[in-house]
Amino acid sequence: MPKLNLEAVGTAYEHTVSSLRMRIIICAGTGCLAGGSLNIFHAFKAEAKKHGVPLHVELKPEDKPALLLSKSGCQGFCQVGPLVTIEPAGILYTKVTAEDVPEIFETTILSGKIVERLLYVNPGDGKRCSGPSDIPFYVRQSRSVLASCGLIDPENIREYIYGGGYRAAMEAYTAHTPEELCTIFTDSGLRGRGGGGFPSGKKWALTLRQQADKKYLICNGDEGDPGAFMDRSILEGNPHSVVEGMMIAARAIGAEAGYVYVRAEYPLAVERIRKAIDEARDLGLLGEDLFGTGAHFDIKVMEGAGAFVCGEASAMVASIMGGRGMPRPKPPRTAEKGLWDKPTVVNNVETLATVPLVLRKGSKSYRTVGTSGSPGTKTFALTGHVANTGLIEVPFGTTLREIIFEIGGGVLDEKGNVDNDAFKAVQIGGPSGGCLTRDHLDIPLDFDSLGEIGAMVGSGGLVVMNRSTCMVQVARFFMQFTQAESCGKCVPCREGTRQMLDLLDDIIEGRADESTIPLLESLCRTVARGSLCGLGKAAPSPVLSTLRHFRQEYESHVVDKRCPVGACQALSDFVIDGLLCRGCTACVKACPVGAIAGEKKAPHVIDTERCIRCGACMATCRFGAIRRGGAA
Amino acid sequence: MNTLTGDRTEAASFGVVCRILDFYDRDPGMIIPILQKVQEEYRYLPEEVLLFLATSLEISPARLYGIATFYSHFSLEPKGKHVIKVCDGTACHVKGSGALIETLRSMLALEKGVKTTSDMLFTLETVSCLGACGLAPVVVIDDTVHGQMTPDKVRVLITKIREEEDAEA
């Protein structure tokens, strides 16, 4: 294989890029695809043909000056998708449909003007924003791992190389020894983004020290956390950054084989990472004799089959070897004894995508962002009752207040309007994490500060909840998840989570007594202490953290038999609002047990003794006069 | 596609299964991808195919059964023609996926614990997260993602599929 010249590939691509007049980027992340972004793509092609304007969908060196139409990965702002970006003007159109394309083409592409009605309107001040440079959602972020996601074409390796890609990998193979790499990454302070935040350089150094004929590197793209999708977005939007990160990590530990373990629920991510690996192999970036150094490294893709516990390193190893994905007791760590009993490093997708950036910037410069214990940036999936949902990236140390109220645009109330007083809690770290309250809004988010208050960064799911959310139900939701996903190997997790779920059901359904909460707490301690793997150990976290911060809410379920927010069916009564009720008798007819009485055209009343709380009346009422009240 | 579904005589010849096995060099380490390919073909894992696989890969049927039941992707029961997945991840849950599940269960007249309608037209599943939280709540019908769903929108989608099926029949 002739030595690959990255400069030449980059320069050739630059030549074609510089001849471009304009670039139309259609977001083809999962969210926008669901909104019909492929139709928009085809509509642009048709429109260009109609106007006789030359338009390319893939850049080749011989191309003449023209327009480029390309698909990108997730641009992060999923809620207002499908998104269309026009570069170099920096215009972002939101909620675009194929019908809008002729107007965009004539107004923006041909005449250079803006289609005002497709711009994002900031709900706070009603101002129209022309693009990422003035949309608060983007302005407050600091995108480095996600910087290219949503801009570059993930299916074109030349574009990644043109942007400086694979130079860090080349440096790793040609200018550093594995020991030097481990030192650089230890110095950089890079911590694993998958959950606990173990220092990546230390993990590599531990593996490098092992004596073995073979070593393996696994990229963990399992992402089983409900409410997190950064791995998906990186694999879909910039898969080459993961391939390059894997090459560097492989060099640092001396691995010749790597696996990408991706959830089968993410078909597009699987397709794009496969394509990226094939493209890299075709250019000689993967395979034998990398950069003429004699080193080899190649990557296989393995699709997961839907098991949360497979995100745990030893379980993932078992799954790749074709067994049930069950964890085993440690030590030995997977770094000592992993895949086929060989030393194995498991790094998360986001960690690996960060690796080339660290090497490009240098470890000292990398440390200038973030906090001293947690350098760099972190992606969060911001979802729930918040105005702007989507994927964001901020430096470690950013506060929840900035994330929720500035980037997220504020909290939504029950009716979907922005009302910051409606904020109740934010759940962080998925089923292993905890809830934070108003008191935590100003704590800088990083691995250490979150650990201190009983939460964790986890994979980075941030679910904002407003006052209509019942915290016992939130705890139950996560317990149901862990209970269903427990691999069943160890008793504390298998049986403990099941009993915890039953106790939470008792609380929600009104069967709890004064012994329930102490019993639940004691079970939490047992499961946390006795479980085999990290996932079992962390399973009680959502219960413990809601108990800590919202104990009163639990107590009113147990003692007063009352759900304060009126969310638990068994512990809330239906109430008719006398002012709204027109006395139409529709609810009287709908009630299966005859619990509603009243004269025609006069406000009706519900007999709470007889009511079975089925909700049929509320569904029938056309005037919104019936609601669930917390009173029992 | 799926011409073998439900056809035992043809299924018994295992031609497709053999091709899948050969593609993976009959490597027992590749059980999971093999099962995934087999399931793509039959839409579920028929018992006789599992037995054939175990023999071919020289592993015990018990071990294969253990793997097939461990992962939520594998189904040992035939699935309906249209698979409906309701995402019940945190974001979707908070934004009301429960009501979508209720609506679908009552529309499809599914008893507790039953996933597939008796006419084999629909299978209803919940999944833990589809990674499209910005669109919550999300429903996927036959690989098409539908975001920001409401019980009403779900009703329209199902009614449309039913009408199309009736028109075909």
PDB file of C-alpha atoms in Angstrom, chain B residues 18-137:
ATOM      1  CA  CYS B  18     -27.682 -22.439   5.766  1.00  0.00           C
ATOM      2  CA  ARG B  19     -26.705 -19.426   3.674  1.00  0.00           C
ATOM      3  CA  ILE B  20     -26.729 -17.230   6.792  1.00  0.00           C
ATOM      4  CA  LEU B  21     -24.642 -19.791   8.676  1.00  0.00           C
ATOM      5  CA  ASP B  22     -22.130 -19.980   5.840  1.00  0.00           C
ATOM      6  CA  PHE B  23     -21.900 -16.201   5.658  1.00  0.00           C
ATOM      7  CA  TYR B  24     -20.711 -16.229   9.287  1.00  0.00           C
ATOM      8  CA  ASP B  25     -18.430 -19.276   8.769  1.00  0.00           C
ATOM      9  CA  ARG B  26     -20.575 -21.264  11.228  1.00  0.00           C
ATOM     10  CA  ASP B  27     -18.766 -19.399  13.993  1.00  0.00           C
ATOM     11  CA  PRO B  28     -20.518 -19.890  17.374  1.00  0.00           C
ATOM     12  CA  GLY B  29     -19.136 -16.484  18.427  1.00  0.00           C
ATOM     13  CA  MET B  30     -21.405 -14.954  15.786  1.00  0.00           C
ATOM     14  CA  ILE B  31     -24.618 -16.308  17.314  1.00  0.00           C
ATOM     15  CA  ILE B  32     -26.147 -12.877  17.842  1.00  0.00           C
ATOM     16  CA  PRO B  33     -25.679 -11.594  14.276  1.00  0.00           C
ATOM     17  CA  ILE B  34     -26.833 -15.002  12.990  1.00  0.00           C
ATOM     18  CA  LEU B  35     -30.004 -14.839  15.074  1.00  0.00           C
ATOM     19  CA  GLN B  36     -30.596 -11.275  13.875  1.00  0.00           C
ATOM     20  CA  LYS B  37     -30.359 -12.330  10.232  1.00  0.00           C
ATOM     21  CA  VAL B  38     -32.579 -15.357  10.814  1.00  0.00           C
ATOM     22  CA  GLN B  39     -35.139 -13.184  12.517  1.00  0.00           C
ATOM     23  CA  GLU B  40     -35.070 -10.708   9.623  1.00  0.00           C
ATOM     24  CA  GLU B  41     -35.991 -13.610   7.380  1.00  0.00           C
ATOM     25  CA  TYR B  42     -38.798 -15.194   9.429  1.00  0.00           C
ATOM     26  CA  ARG B  43     -39.792 -12.106  11.481  1.00  0.00           C
ATOM     27  CA  TYR B  44     -39.326 -14.299  14.568  1.00  0.00           C
ATOM     28  CA  LEU B  45     -37.252 -17.305  15.660  1.00  0.00           C
ATOM     29  CA  PRO B  46     -39.188 -20.504  14.957  1.00  0.00           C
ATOM     30  CA  GLU B  47     -38.445 -23.376  17.317  1.00  0.00           C
ATOM     31  CA  GLU B  48     -37.354 -25.805  14.594  1.00  0.00           C
ATOM     32  CA  VAL B  49     -34.930 -23.225  13.203  1.00  0.00           C
ATOM     33  CA  LEU B  50     -33.423 -22.693  16.669  1.00  0.00           C
ATOM     34  CA  LEU B  51     -32.886 -26.437  17.012  1.00  0.00           C
ATOM     35  CA  PHE B  52     -31.298 -26.589  13.577  1.00  0.00           C
ATOM     36  CA  LEU B  53     -29.018 -23.667  14.471  1.00  0.00           C
ATOM     37  CA  ALA B  54     -27.944 -25.261  17.756  1.00  0.00           C
ATOM     38  CA  THR B  55     -27.014 -28.501  15.978  1.00  0.00           C
ATOM     39  CA  SER B  56     -25.174 -26.698  13.187  1.00  0.00           C
ATOM     40  CA  LEU B  57     -23.192 -24.522  15.572  1.00  0.00           C
ATOM     41  CA  GLU B  58     -22.549 -27.459  17.930  1.00  0.00           C
ATOM     42  CA  ILE B  59     -23.916 -25.724  20.990  1.00  0.00           C
ATOM     43  CA  SER B  60     -26.660 -26.939  23.286  1.00  0.00           C
ATOM     44  CA  PRO B  61     -30.229 -25.891  22.482  1.00  0.00           C
ATOM     45  CA  ALA B  62     -30.481 -24.681  26.097  1.00  0.00           C
ATOM     46  CA  ARG B  63     -27.630 -22.227  25.590  1.00  0.00           C
ATOM     47  CA  LEU B  64     -29.111 -20.929  22.347  1.00  0.00           C
ATOM     48  CA  TYR B  65     -32.518 -20.583  23.997  1.00  0.00           C
ATOM     49  CA  GLY B  66     -30.855 -18.673  26.836  1.00  0.00           C
ATOM     50  CA  ILE B  67     -29.375 -16.195  24.387  1.00  0.00           C
ATOM     51  CA  ALA B  68     -32.537 -15.875  22.299  1.00  0.00           C
ATOM     52  CA  THR B  69     -34.615 -15.060  25.376  1.00  0.00           C
ATOM     53  CA  PHE B  70     -32.053 -12.747  27.003  1.00  0.00           C
ATOM     54  CA  TYR B  71     -32.098 -10.045  24.340  1.00  0.00           C
ATOM     55  CA  SER B  72     -35.251  -8.061  23.856  1.00  0.00           C
ATOM     56  CA  HIS B  73     -34.813  -7.930  20.080  1.00  0.00           C
ATOM     57  CA  PHE B  74     -35.430 -11.598  19.639  1.00  0.00           C
ATOM     58  CA  SER B  75     -38.956 -12.878  19.486  1.00  0.00           C
ATOM     59  CA  LEU B  76     -39.935 -16.529  19.824  1.00  0.00           C
ATOM     60  CA  GLU B  77     -43.462 -15.752  18.739  1.00  0.00           C
ATOM     61  CA  PRO B  78     -44.602 -14.746  15.269  1.00  0.00           C
ATOM     62  CA  LYS B  79     -45.097 -11.014  14.879  1.00  0.00           C
ATOM     63  CA  GLY B  80     -47.928  -9.232  13.151  1.00  0.00           C
ATOM     64  CA  LYS B  81     -47.618  -7.729   9.680  1.00  0.00           C
ATOM     65  CA  HIS B  82     -47.198  -4.215  11.082  1.00  0.00           C
ATOM     66  CA  VAL B  83     -44.958  -3.706  14.089  1.00  0.00           C
ATOM     67  CA  ILE B  84     -45.761  -0.678  16.234  1.00  0.00           C
ATOM     68  CA  LYS B  85     -43.068   0.414  18.667  1.00  0.00           C
ATOM     69  CA  VAL B  86     -43.965   2.993  21.280  1.00  0.00           C
ATOM     70  CA  CYS B  87     -40.940   4.628  22.843  1.00  0.00           C
ATOM     71  CA  ASP B  88     -41.173   4.693  26.625  1.00  0.00           C
ATOM     72  CA  GLY B  89     -37.867   6.416  27.314  1.00  0.00           C
ATOM     73  CA  THR B  90     -37.773   9.092  30.005  1.00  0.00           C
ATOM     74  CA  ALA B  91     -38.557  11.977  27.686  1.00  0.00           C
ATOM     75  CA  CYS B  92     -41.391  10.167  25.933  1.00  0.00           C
ATOM     76  CA  HIS B  93     -42.730   8.916  29.266  1.00  0.00           C
ATOM     77  CA  VAL B  94     -42.781  12.406  30.756  1.00  0.00           C
ATOM     78  CA  LYS B  95     -44.532  13.689  27.635  1.00  0.00           C
ATOM     79  CA  GLY B  96     -47.287  11.102  27.723  1.00  0.00           C
ATOM     80  CA  SER B  97     -46.298   7.826  26.045  1.00  0.00           C
ATOM     81  CA  GLY B  98     -48.527   6.032  28.564  1.00  0.00           C
ATOM     82  CA  ALA B  99     -51.644   7.494  26.979  1.00  0.00           C
ATOM     83  CA  LEU B 100     -50.421   6.368  23.546  1.00  0.00           C
ATOM     84  CA  ILE B 101     -49.968   2.807  24.766  1.00  0.00           C
ATOM     85  CA  GLU B 102     -53.454   2.843  26.352  1.00  0.00           C
ATOM     86  CA  THR B 103     -54.990   4.155  23.147  1.00  0.00           C
ATOM     87  CA  LEU B 104     -53.271   1.539  21.015  1.00  0.00           C
ATOM     88  CA  ARG B 105     -54.169  -1.322  23.359  1.00  0.00           C
ATOM     89  CA  SER B 106     -57.824  -0.376  23.282  1.00  0.00           C
ATOM     90  CA  MET B 107     -57.867   0.281  19.512  1.00  0.00           C
ATOM     91  CA  LEU B 108     -56.221  -3.048  18.798  1.00  0.00           C
ATOM     92  CA  ALA B 109     -58.298  -4.791  21.480  1.00  0.00           C
ATOM     93  CA  LEU B 110     -55.198  -6.323  23.060  1.00  0.00           C
ATOM     94  CA  GLU B 111     -55.706  -8.131  26.359  1.00  0.00           C
ATOM     95  CA  LYS B 112     -53.146  -7.716  29.124  1.00  0.00           C
ATOM     96  CA  GLY B 113     -49.904  -9.494  28.228  1.00  0.00           C
ATOM     97  CA  VAL B 114     -50.869  -9.974  24.577  1.00  0.00           C
ATOM     98  CA  LYS B 115     -48.749  -8.194  21.978  1.00  0.00           C
ATOM     99  CA  THR B 116     -50.149  -9.349  18.658  1.00  0.00           C
ATOM    100  CA  THR B 117     -53.678  -8.991  17.339  1.00  0.00           C
ATOM    101  CA  SER B 118     -55.526 -12.222  16.563  1.00  0.00           C
ATOM    102  CA  ASP B 119     -55.669 -11.385  12.850  1.00  0.00           C
ATOM    103  CA  MET B 120     -51.843 -11.111  12.874  1.00  0.00           C
ATOM    104  CA  LEU B 121     -52.057  -7.597  11.471  1.00  0.00           C
ATOM    105  CA  PHE B 122     -50.445  -5.650  14.329  1.00  0.00           C
ATOM    106  CA  THR B 123     -47.833  -6.234  17.018  1.00  0.00           C
ATOM    107  CA  LEU B 124     -47.498  -3.620  19.744  1.00  0.00           C
ATOM    108  CA  GLU B 125     -44.162  -3.267  21.543  1.00  0.00           C
ATOM    109  CA  THR B 126     -42.649  -0.732  23.879  1.00  0.00           C
ATOM    110  CA  VAL B 127     -38.970   0.130  23.576  1.00  0.00           C
ATOM    111  CA  SER B 128     -36.795   1.835  26.150  1.00  0.00           C
ATOM    112  CA  CYS B 129     -35.379   4.663  24.034  1.00  0.00           C
ATOM    113  CA  LEU B 130     -35.106   5.355  20.330  1.00  0.00           C
ATOM    114  CA  GLY B 131     -32.753   8.298  20.711  1.00  0.00           C
ATOM    115  CA  ALA B 132     -35.137  10.771  19.132  1.00  0.00           C
ATOM    116  CA  CYS B 133     -36.048  12.467  22.406  1.00  0.00           C
ATOM    117  CA  GLY B 134     -36.450  15.871  20.756  1.00  0.00           C
ATOM    118  CA  LEU B 135     -39.558  14.495  19.064  1.00  0.00           C
ATOM    119  CA  ALA B 136     -41.056  12.947  22.189  1.00  0.00           C
ATOM    120  CA  PRO B 137     -43.362  11.112  22.389  1.00  0.00           C
TER     121      PRO B 137
END
